[in-house]
Short mmCIF file of C-alpha atoms in Angstrom, two decimals:
data_model
loop_
_atom_site.label_atom_id
_atom_site.label_comp_id
_atom_site.label_asym_id
_atom_site.label_seq_id
_atom_site.Cartn_x
_atom_site.Cartn_y
_atom_site.Cartn_z
CA HIS A 1 215.43 80.91 56.68
CA GLY A 2 216.86 81.24 53.01
CA TYR A 3 219.20 84.19 53.30
CA PRO A 4 222.69 82.71 53.11
CA ASN A 5 224.50 85.75 52.17
CA LEU A 6 224.97 87.56 55.28
CA VAL A 7 226.58 91.12 54.72
CA THR A 8 228.15 92.68 57.83
CA ARG A 9 230.73 95.65 58.60
CA THR A 10 232.49 96.56 61.67
CA HIS A 11 232.91 100.01 62.61
CA ALA A 12 236.48 99.85 61.58
CA GLU A 13 235.45 98.83 58.13
CA LEU A 14 232.46 101.27 57.56
CA ASP A 15 231.62 104.24 59.55
CA LEU A 16 227.92 104.55 59.48
CA VAL A 17 228.07 108.32 60.34
CA ASP A 18 229.75 108.77 57.16
CA GLY A 19 226.79 109.47 54.87
CA ALA A 20 228.92 108.87 51.56
CA ALA A 21 230.51 105.83 52.66
CA VAL A 22 227.10 104.36 53.55
CA ALA A 23 225.75 105.18 50.14
CA ARG A 24 228.89 103.49 48.52
CA PHE A 25 228.30 100.32 50.66
CA PHE A 26 224.60 100.12 49.43
CA ALA A 27 225.40 100.69 45.74
CA GLU A 28 227.98 97.89 45.84
CA GLN A 29 226.15 95.38 47.94
CA GLN A 30 222.64 95.87 47.08
CA PRO A 31 221.24 94.04 50.23
CA GLN A 32 217.53 92.85 50.16
CA VAL A 33 216.86 92.86 53.80
CA VAL A 34 218.47 95.38 56.43
CA PHE A 35 218.85 94.91 60.18
CA ILE A 36 220.07 97.99 62.01
CA ALA A 37 221.58 96.93 65.29
CA ALA A 38 224.33 99.38 65.09
CA ALA A 39 224.22 102.51 67.47
CA LYS A 40 226.54 104.43 69.88
CA VAL A 41 225.27 102.87 73.09
CA GLY A 42 226.27 103.02 76.83
CA GLY A 43 225.47 103.00 80.43
CA ILE A 44 224.46 106.00 82.64
CA LEU A 45 228.03 107.36 83.09
CA ALA A 46 228.46 107.49 79.11
CA ASN A 47 224.88 108.94 78.56
CA ASN A 48 225.68 111.59 80.98
CA THR A 49 229.15 112.56 79.84
CA TYR A 50 228.65 112.60 76.38
CA PRO A 51 225.13 113.52 75.40
CA ALA A 52 225.90 115.58 72.36
CA ASN A 53 228.02 112.54 70.81
CA PHE A 54 224.89 110.20 71.58
CA ILE A 55 222.40 112.18 69.68
CA ARG A 56 224.51 113.37 66.95
CA GLU A 57 225.84 109.94 66.14
CA ASN A 58 222.74 107.77 66.43
CA LEU A 59 220.59 110.30 64.31
CA ALA A 60 223.43 110.25 61.68
CA ILE A 61 223.74 106.24 61.68
CA GLN A 62 219.87 105.37 61.36
CA THR A 63 219.18 108.52 58.92
CA ASN A 64 221.96 107.27 56.63
CA LEU A 65 220.89 103.58 56.76
CA ILE A 66 217.11 104.05 56.36
CA HIS A 67 217.65 106.59 53.59
CA GLU A 68 220.23 104.62 51.58
CA ALA A 69 218.30 101.47 52.18
CA TYR A 70 215.23 102.95 50.38
CA ARG A 71 217.37 104.39 47.64
CA ALA A 72 219.03 101.13 46.94
CA GLY A 73 215.51 99.24 46.93
CA VAL A 74 215.38 97.79 50.20
CA LYS A 75 211.89 96.89 50.94
CA LYS A 76 212.21 95.07 54.28
CA LEU A 77 214.20 96.82 57.25
CA VAL A 78 214.24 96.11 60.83
CA PHE A 79 215.29 98.98 63.23
CA LEU A 80 215.97 98.35 66.67
CA GLY A 81 215.15 100.86 69.03
CA SER A 82 215.40 100.90 73.07
CA SER A 83 212.95 100.65 75.85
CA CYS A 84 214.26 104.09 77.03
CA ILE A 85 212.09 105.67 74.42
CA TYR A 86 209.07 105.55 76.93
CA PRO A 87 208.44 108.12 79.45
CA ARG A 88 210.50 107.80 82.79
CA ASP A 89 207.25 107.26 84.88
CA CYS A 90 204.90 105.56 82.64
CA PRO A 91 202.54 102.93 83.93
CA GLN A 92 204.05 99.24 83.88
CA PRO A 93 204.27 96.77 82.08
CA ILE A 94 204.98 99.44 79.17
CA ARG A 95 202.94 99.07 76.41
CA GLU A 96 203.67 100.35 72.89
CA ASP A 97 200.93 102.99 72.91
CA TYR A 98 202.65 104.72 75.75
CA LEU A 99 205.25 106.40 73.57
CA LEU A 100 205.41 110.23 73.90
CA THR A 101 203.00 110.34 76.80
CA GLY A 102 205.42 111.78 79.16
CA PRO A 103 208.87 112.95 80.07
CA LEU A 104 211.71 110.81 79.36
CA GLU A 105 214.42 109.74 81.83
CA PRO A 106 216.89 112.78 81.72
CA THR A 107 220.15 110.69 81.86
CA ASN A 108 219.55 109.15 78.51
CA ARG A 109 217.24 111.66 76.87
CA PRO A 110 219.46 112.50 73.89
CA TYR A 111 219.68 108.54 72.96
CA ALA A 112 216.02 108.24 73.38
CA ILE A 113 214.96 111.05 71.20
CA ALA A 114 217.15 109.82 68.45
CA LYS A 115 215.53 106.22 68.83
CA ILE A 116 212.22 107.93 68.68
CA ALA A 117 213.21 109.81 65.49
CA GLY A 118 214.24 106.40 63.86
CA ILE A 119 210.73 104.86 64.73
CA GLU A 120 209.25 108.02 63.21
CA MET A 121 211.47 107.97 60.08
CA CYS A 122 210.75 104.33 59.41
CA TRP A 123 206.78 105.06 59.75
CA SER A 124 207.16 107.97 57.22
CA TYR A 125 209.05 106.10 54.72
CA ASN A 126 206.48 103.22 54.81
CA ARG A 127 203.67 105.92 54.42
CA GLN A 128 205.34 107.80 51.47
CA TYR A 129 207.20 105.12 49.81
CA GLY A 130 205.33 101.61 50.59
CA THR A 131 208.31 100.27 52.26
CA GLN A 132 208.13 97.85 55.25
CA TYR A 133 210.35 99.18 57.70
CA LEU A 134 209.91 97.42 61.04
CA CYS A 135 210.75 98.85 64.57
CA ALA A 136 211.77 96.45 67.01
CA MET A 137 212.29 97.70 70.62
CA PRO A 138 214.31 95.52 72.84
CA THR A 139 214.53 95.59 76.64
CA ASN A 140 218.07 95.51 78.14
CA LEU A 141 220.27 92.88 76.10
CA TYR A 142 223.34 90.69 77.39
CA GLY A 143 225.33 87.83 76.21
CA PRO A 144 228.46 86.93 74.24
CA GLY A 145 230.68 89.79 72.97
CA ASP A 146 229.25 92.46 75.13
CA ASN A 147 231.05 95.49 75.87
CA TYR A 148 232.87 95.22 79.47
CA ASP A 149 234.38 98.64 79.38
CA LEU A 150 233.49 100.15 82.91
CA ALA A 151 233.16 103.60 81.35
CA THR A 152 230.70 102.79 78.46
CA SER A 153 229.11 99.41 79.45
CA HIS A 154 225.63 98.41 80.58
CA VAL A 155 224.78 97.27 83.96
CA VAL A 156 225.10 93.49 83.20
CA PRO A 157 228.45 93.21 81.71
CA ALA A 158 229.91 95.88 84.22
CA LEU A 159 228.69 93.76 87.22
CA ILE A 160 230.13 90.59 85.42
CA ARG A 161 233.54 92.30 85.13
CA LYS A 162 233.33 93.62 88.74
CA VAL A 163 232.36 90.30 90.29
CA HIS A 164 235.20 88.39 88.28
CA ALA A 165 237.75 90.96 89.69
CA ALA A 166 236.45 90.95 93.33
CA LYS A 167 236.34 87.20 92.92
CA ALA A 168 240.01 87.12 92.35
CA GLY A 169 240.96 89.36 94.74
CA GLY A 170 238.35 88.86 97.62
CA ALA A 171 236.99 92.31 97.49
CA ASP A 172 233.57 93.73 97.84
CA VAL A 173 231.49 94.51 94.51
CA ALA A 174 230.58 98.19 94.33
CA VAL A 175 227.47 98.79 92.46
CA TRP A 176 225.89 102.38 91.37
CA GLY A 177 222.66 103.55 93.05
CA SER A 178 220.34 102.10 95.51
CA GLY A 179 219.84 98.64 93.78
CA THR A 180 215.92 98.86 94.01
CA PRO A 181 215.33 100.02 90.48
CA ARG A 182 213.81 97.02 88.40
CA ARG A 183 215.10 95.87 85.06
CA GLU A 184 214.05 93.18 82.36
CA PHE A 185 216.93 91.56 80.74
CA LEU A 186 216.76 89.68 77.30
CA HIS A 187 219.59 87.37 75.92
CA VAL A 188 221.06 88.74 72.74
CA ASP A 189 220.47 85.32 71.00
CA ASP A 190 216.41 85.61 71.69
CA CYS A 191 216.75 89.09 70.52
CA ALA A 192 218.11 87.80 67.25
CA ASP A 193 215.60 85.23 67.02
CA ALA A 194 212.66 87.63 67.64
CA CYS A 195 213.92 90.13 64.99
CA VAL A 196 213.88 87.53 62.42
CA HIS A 197 210.44 86.30 63.53
CA LEU A 198 209.34 89.99 63.11
CA LEU A 199 210.79 90.02 59.62
CA ARG A 200 208.49 87.25 58.84
CA THR A 201 205.21 87.90 60.33
CA TRP A 202 204.65 91.70 61.23
CA SER A 203 203.53 94.06 58.78
CA GLY A 204 203.00 97.13 61.34
CA PRO A 205 202.02 99.81 61.61
CA GLY A 206 203.64 100.94 64.82
CA HIS A 207 206.45 99.25 66.62
CA VAL A 208 206.62 96.12 68.96
CA ASN A 209 208.42 95.64 72.23
CA VAL A 210 210.94 92.84 72.36
CA GLY A 211 211.44 91.31 75.92
CA VAL A 212 210.83 88.64 78.34
CA GLY A 213 207.74 90.03 80.26
CA GLU A 214 209.66 89.53 83.72
CA ASP A 215 212.15 92.00 85.51
CA VAL A 216 214.55 91.88 88.70
CA THR A 217 215.88 94.49 91.15
CA ILE A 218 219.48 95.47 90.40
CA ALA A 219 220.13 93.99 93.64
CA GLU A 220 218.54 90.54 92.81
CA LEU A 221 220.48 90.71 89.54
CA ALA A 222 224.11 91.57 91.11
CA ALA A 223 223.28 88.62 93.61
CA MET A 224 222.37 86.42 90.70
CA ILE A 225 225.71 87.25 89.08
CA VAL A 226 227.67 86.75 92.14
CA GLU A 227 226.16 83.24 92.71
CA VAL A 228 226.64 82.04 88.89
CA ALA A 229 230.33 83.15 89.34
CA GLY A 230 230.85 81.03 92.26
CA SER A 231 231.90 83.99 94.19
CA GLU A 232 231.38 85.04 98.00
CA SER A 233 231.84 88.97 97.47
CA ARG A 234 229.89 91.26 99.36
CA VAL A 235 227.74 93.68 96.92
CA VAL A 236 227.70 97.33 98.30
CA PHE A 237 225.51 99.92 96.77
CA ASP A 238 226.20 104.02 96.46
CA PRO A 239 222.98 105.71 96.77
CA ALA A 240 224.68 108.79 95.94
CA LYS A 241 225.14 107.56 92.48
CA PRO A 242 222.23 107.72 89.84
CA ASP A 243 219.35 104.93 89.51
CA GLY A 244 218.09 105.86 86.38
CA ALA A 245 214.33 105.13 85.77
CA PRO A 246 212.56 103.26 88.75
CA ARG A 247 211.23 100.42 86.63
CA LYS A 248 211.44 99.49 82.90
CA LEU A 249 209.24 96.35 82.06
CA LEU A 250 208.02 95.80 78.85
CA ASP A 251 204.50 94.61 77.75
CA VAL A 252 205.16 91.78 75.50
CA ALA A 253 201.55 90.86 74.47
CA LYS A 254 201.81 92.09 70.91
CA LEU A 255 205.13 89.92 70.08
CA ALA A 256 203.47 86.92 71.61
CA ALA A 257 200.49 87.29 69.76
CA LEU A 258 202.60 86.90 66.73
CA GLY A 259 203.70 83.71 68.24
CA TRP A 260 207.04 84.35 69.78
CA ARG A 261 208.48 84.00 73.49
CA ALA A 262 211.80 84.17 74.81
CA SER A 263 213.53 80.71 75.59
CA ILE A 264 216.54 81.56 77.60
CA PRO A 265 216.03 81.94 81.44
CA LEU A 266 217.88 85.17 82.74
CA ARG A 267 219.89 82.52 85.43
CA GLU A 268 220.97 80.48 82.65
CA GLY A 269 221.78 83.21 80.20
CA LEU A 270 224.00 84.96 83.11
CA ALA A 271 225.96 81.87 83.67
CA ARG A 272 226.68 81.04 79.92
CA THR A 273 227.68 84.74 79.52
CA TYR A 274 229.86 84.77 82.89
CA ALA A 275 231.51 81.58 81.95
CA GLU A 276 232.26 83.04 78.39
CA TYR A 277 234.01 86.18 80.28
CA ALA A 278 235.92 84.35 82.72
CA ALA A 279 237.35 81.95 80.03
CA GLN A 280 238.89 85.13 78.29
CA ASN A 281 239.79 86.84 81.21
#
């Protein structure tokens, strides 16, 4: 799309919590467009264990990046949030205007509040400075290069790792919760494509949901991963562990009206992701 100079930094190369380091980065690189995909993220276990880390580090990351982008003259920025910004028990599918209409899911409230603050910060800079800082709210993402650490991973990579290990050892697959919560899953390549599309087509105000518009139960997801792995392992649920929100399905009508829909079916995306993991492990 005419942007051949892609400037990236790993966490080891640039600590985004360090405001001075972020300021130096923008002064040196002078980017024209910024995508903020960086965040401190994790599943239910990590969110429950480190709530202070989640709110502090995410507030710092997005504050440093948004403000330094403005100071460097960046006019266009895409901030990636999360579907957890919405109330725990809001109507389904979740429309963008349901934001701040009810209590959040307690297990990830610190992370959600940080992301809500990021939306408000983008909107405020747009109002005061005339910037075009856009907010994309993706559903649950999965795909190549995911985090497979069971202490910090989300549900898809955690299940892929567990299923792969169980397949090798002939064991059961243990899954947190009852298996009944419903979740929506978007391949990371689709998310990237949607973000570029938003950059080129959307001028706001507000934020835009990025998802597929369909969901599955955690039990259905686990069975699908067992199937694509070619495993015969039995899935065993632990209802003593937390489920999280009962359902999180995004209304993607606004994004569809802009001419974009997801193109990677869940089963195909899971098969590709599992194949990549199995080849490396």
